[in-house]
Amino acid sequence: MDRRRLTLVRAGADTGYRRIGSGYLIAPRLVLTARHVVEEHPGAAWPRIDVRVGHPQDDTRRCAAQVCWTHPDGRDVALLLLDESVEAPGAVRWGRPVGNDPLPYDALGFPAATTGDGQYRVEHLRGELPVLGGGSGDQDRYVLDQGPAPEADSRSGGRAWSGASGSAVFCRDHLVGVVIHDDEAFRNRRLHACPARAFVDDPGFADVLERHGDGRPRLRQVGTDLERYLIAARLAATEHPYPGVVPGTMPPLSHVYVRQQVVSRNSPAEERTGNAALRASVLLPAAPPRPADEVLTGDGVCLVVGGPGGGKSSLLRTRLTHGAAQWLDGTADPGPAPVLVPAAALVGTPLSRALAGTVNAQLHRYGLTSPLPDTFFEDRPAPGHGWLVLVDGLDEITSVSGREDVLRTVAHAGDQYAFVVATRPVREAEQGILDPQVPCYELEPFRTDELERVASGWFRALDVTEPEQTAQQFLGTLHAMGLIVLARVPLMMSMLCQLRAKAPAEPPPRGRGDLYRGFVDLLHERQYAAGAVEQARAALRQYGSDAEAGAERTVQNLRPILADLAHRLLFADEHEGRAVLDVVQDHECAERPTAVPERRWREFLESVLSGTGLLIRRSDDLVFTHQTFLEYFAARHVTDEEERLRVVFRETFLRSARPPRRLGKRWTPPQYDPFGGFLLDITPDDHPLKTEFLTWMTSGRAGAEGPQFLIKQAQSGTWLPAVVVKDCMSLLSQFARDRSLEAFARLQVAALLSTADKAAGAEALREIAADPTAWAYARALAASVFAELDPAERPARFLGDLAPDTTGGVKSSHQVKAALALTETDPATAVRRLHALAHDADALSSERMQAVLVLNMLDKPGRAELLRTLAADTTLGIGQRITVAWLLHDADHDTATALHAKIALDPATKAAHRMEAAQWLSRIDPQRARTVLDELIDDTTLGRRRRRQVAELLIMTRHKNAD
């Protein structure tokens, strides 16, 4: 409903107006109103009709009008044609209420009861429209449950609602009817409306709109389960997923969201070749960042990988909002209908039931008051459209089997589902459960040039004075303190801005641990400021003084309770599957007082835990609002007790370190995880174990891995003393130039050094690239990375002696890398050398395939002929020929399918390769694959296990053929 389209309609003769009514501008020259407002008697319009378009509080336009259409069956609706055009943005959407539940409605009109002193005032009509009310034929009317109406008086001629006739009635932004009269049977205290379904299909009405409007109107069902779901889902998705330090002040996500970018972590060709052909992504040119919304289109399955707090949840919520809006706004091709679900909800539960259960539990407070049936997500939302399932937090499932279960659900769901799976890096996502073609994207952090816009958006939403100037000053402080790396992470930025807005006098945190500590303290203060202790006492006062004391003890010890809970959830396997409230009650400060009933105590615990702002209800249990809060509190639990800290710190960081006599032993750093970062950060700086660890890591005795580990920790936000960082940088420079080390190890060190000190890193890379004694592979990579750091330099000067090597001194794989680096300066030579390597029967098949994969991208005109030649080349390994055939199928489908079929049916070929060829054939040509599989299922040269696999593949292929 658009107030700018509201119209006041007056009709009469030259002697004056005799009828007053309302209307709605449905096109620049068309007004929809009630027929009796503009007709002197049936079939005869008043000679003078005047229309005022617009709300009286806004600018209005007055126009003369004439009746251009009335309903042929006498229904009380009419169209007026204005003498002038009145533009209004957007278009009218027409609706037909369905279902059983009453729908909220809105309308704007000019009832006579509100008119005074010759002025027509607007009444906002609103209430519920009972969908099942009304009759048939000319009694097919909507009953508008308007509530108490003004008493009739002389001004209205005894009709309180006179003048509201012609008002357009809207349900959920769809025009569903026109007010035609008040109900005499109910003492004129409610209204009737003519349904839009009774007139929009009339050919005359449609013709008028086609000539003067936006084309023939299309009725859309309003009030379906799908619409109810989408409205609630869109409303929920607008909330920011991160916690706020003051209730109600978190801005809508759209107010502070910055369009996120992703980078492809693999190419389909790279994945298809497996381990043998192309291991290092550095062989291929780095894909440029792309807007995430351009790749998350709902086509099949894709993975989105991001670090802790990297904005994965924000991305999925934004995608949900956009997708729901397309459906609700009536977009011609809205794409798949989105549904957001935590990965944990998919463990051990059929997909459609898990989706329905999650939606019902999470969207109840957003208007989805009647639950969706368990079968709601089984069928497509509309013919030709599927569901886009947005799976959040795969990494938050603690068990390997649970993560694998979710990925199998994704891999084997029906074709009515597409998936976007968001996760931190987890090994299960890369172990072949998903199809090798599934693309994987890495979510980029904020760019440095975006930070001021992000910060000012937060400050504006939090009512900070002069938000732009505050943002500039704030970012200057973060730069000076070396905290920009934190600010590039969306979650960290949200907390930094909130801390600055709510505690401007406090200095910025020194690192990530300090940031979380300050943010949690503010949340705790917020809870106490709201009278948490007194509320807790009052809630349980009826059960006696012991109950009051127990409630107070729980509230005052929330932080140790949360720390114990987090540690148990993260590390204690015996608690897996237990409800959070059950785990919390194990803590001595959360034990139930004897006099308090179990149900009442659990309600109390849930209330105070949710009141922290750190836990929310998701599906049927409480969860931390963000995984990093769980990891932070788990680290707090460790550091709160000295003996526990000693045990865990030694296990996490010193398991390869012993007293000085053992420090020479090679140390393998732990894999990065946020818990370890928090533990290192919040362990007191003067703790002897931390001092011992940092001293050892910066002494050179831990090798290059020591400073590398610490610099990576610092880059993730872990606070380290300045002297430690300085010593690490010095060590990295030494190791990068140490020619006694392997060139590839030096390259890794130099690349890391370049991220912290561009000049020093570039110089180290230059030395490696120019070092004739270094491994050629490392020289090629060093030159490529150096060229990215310093575009003025070209890698050809370092690589010219590598690519043309025909003496055997440089391995073929190194020649590929060298040739690739030369594509910038001499692409023709690079392509020629890659062709020579691809046809070199003396080279390893895997190295030849490296050249093929690069040529497949670089040499589009010659790729088909190259692939056809190699597909028939028996000097190439069978696995590589299968890959060649796959690459060829879009350029020469018949040759590709023939080769796959030949390999699959060849009893002299290894069974694994035969199965691989059959699988690829089923993807590119299901019809031909069915014939091949029919033969293979009876082929006794295949083992029993392989023939079972054939049978499973045949079933899947038949389904594809059926589709």
JSON list of C-alpha atoms in Angstrom, two decimals, residues 262-267 281 284-290 440-442 444 788:
[
{"chain": "A", "resi": 262, "resn": "VAL", "atom": "CA", "xyz": [34.73, -14.56, -2.48]},
{"chain": "A", "resi": 263, "resn": "VAL", "atom": "CA", "xyz": [37.71, -16.15, -4.18]},
{"chain": "A", "resi": 264, "resn": "SER", "atom": "CA", "xyz": [37.54, -19.54, -5.82]},
{"chain": "A", "resi": 265, "resn": "ARG", "atom": "CA", "xyz": [39.67, -21.99, -3.85]},
{"chain": "A", "resi": 266, "resn": "ASN", "atom": "CA", "xyz": [39.78, -24.48, -6.69]},
{"chain": "A", "resi": 267, "resn": "SER", "atom": "CA", "xyz": [38.88, -24.89, -10.29]},
{"chain": "A", "resi": 281, "resn": "SER", "atom": "CA", "xyz": [46.86, -24.06, -6.84]},
{"chain": "A", "resi": 284, "resn": "LEU", "atom": "CA", "xyz": [47.05, -21.61, -12.05]},
{"chain": "A", "resi": 285, "resn": "PRO", "atom": "CA", "xyz": [46.57, -17.84, -12.07]},
{"chain": "A", "resi": 286, "resn": "ALA", "atom": "CA", "xyz": [44.83, -16.68, -8.92]},
{"chain": "A", "resi": 287, "resn": "ALA", "atom": "CA", "xyz": [41.15, -16.06, -9.51]},
{"chain": "A", "resi": 288, "resn": "PRO", "atom": "CA", "xyz": [40.14, -12.47, -8.81]},
{"chain": "A", "resi": 289, "resn": "PRO", "atom": "CA", "xyz": [37.64, -11.81, -6.01]},
{"chain": "A", "resi": 290, "resn": "ARG", "atom": "CA", "xyz": [34.01, -11.82, -7.08]},
{"chain": "A", "resi": 440, "resn": "CYS", "atom": "CA", "xyz": [34.59, -24.04, -3.13]},
{"chain": "A", "resi": 441, "resn": "TYR", "atom": "CA", "xyz": [34.86, -20.32, -2.39]},
{"chain": "A", "resi": 442, "resn": "GLU", "atom": "CA", "xyz": [36.86, -18.57, 0.28]},
{"chain": "A", "resi": 444, "resn": "GLU", "atom": "CA", "xyz": [37.31, -12.52, 1.84]},
{"chain": "A", "resi": 788, "resn": "GLU", "atom": "CA", "xyz": [52.47, -9.75, -7.74]}
]
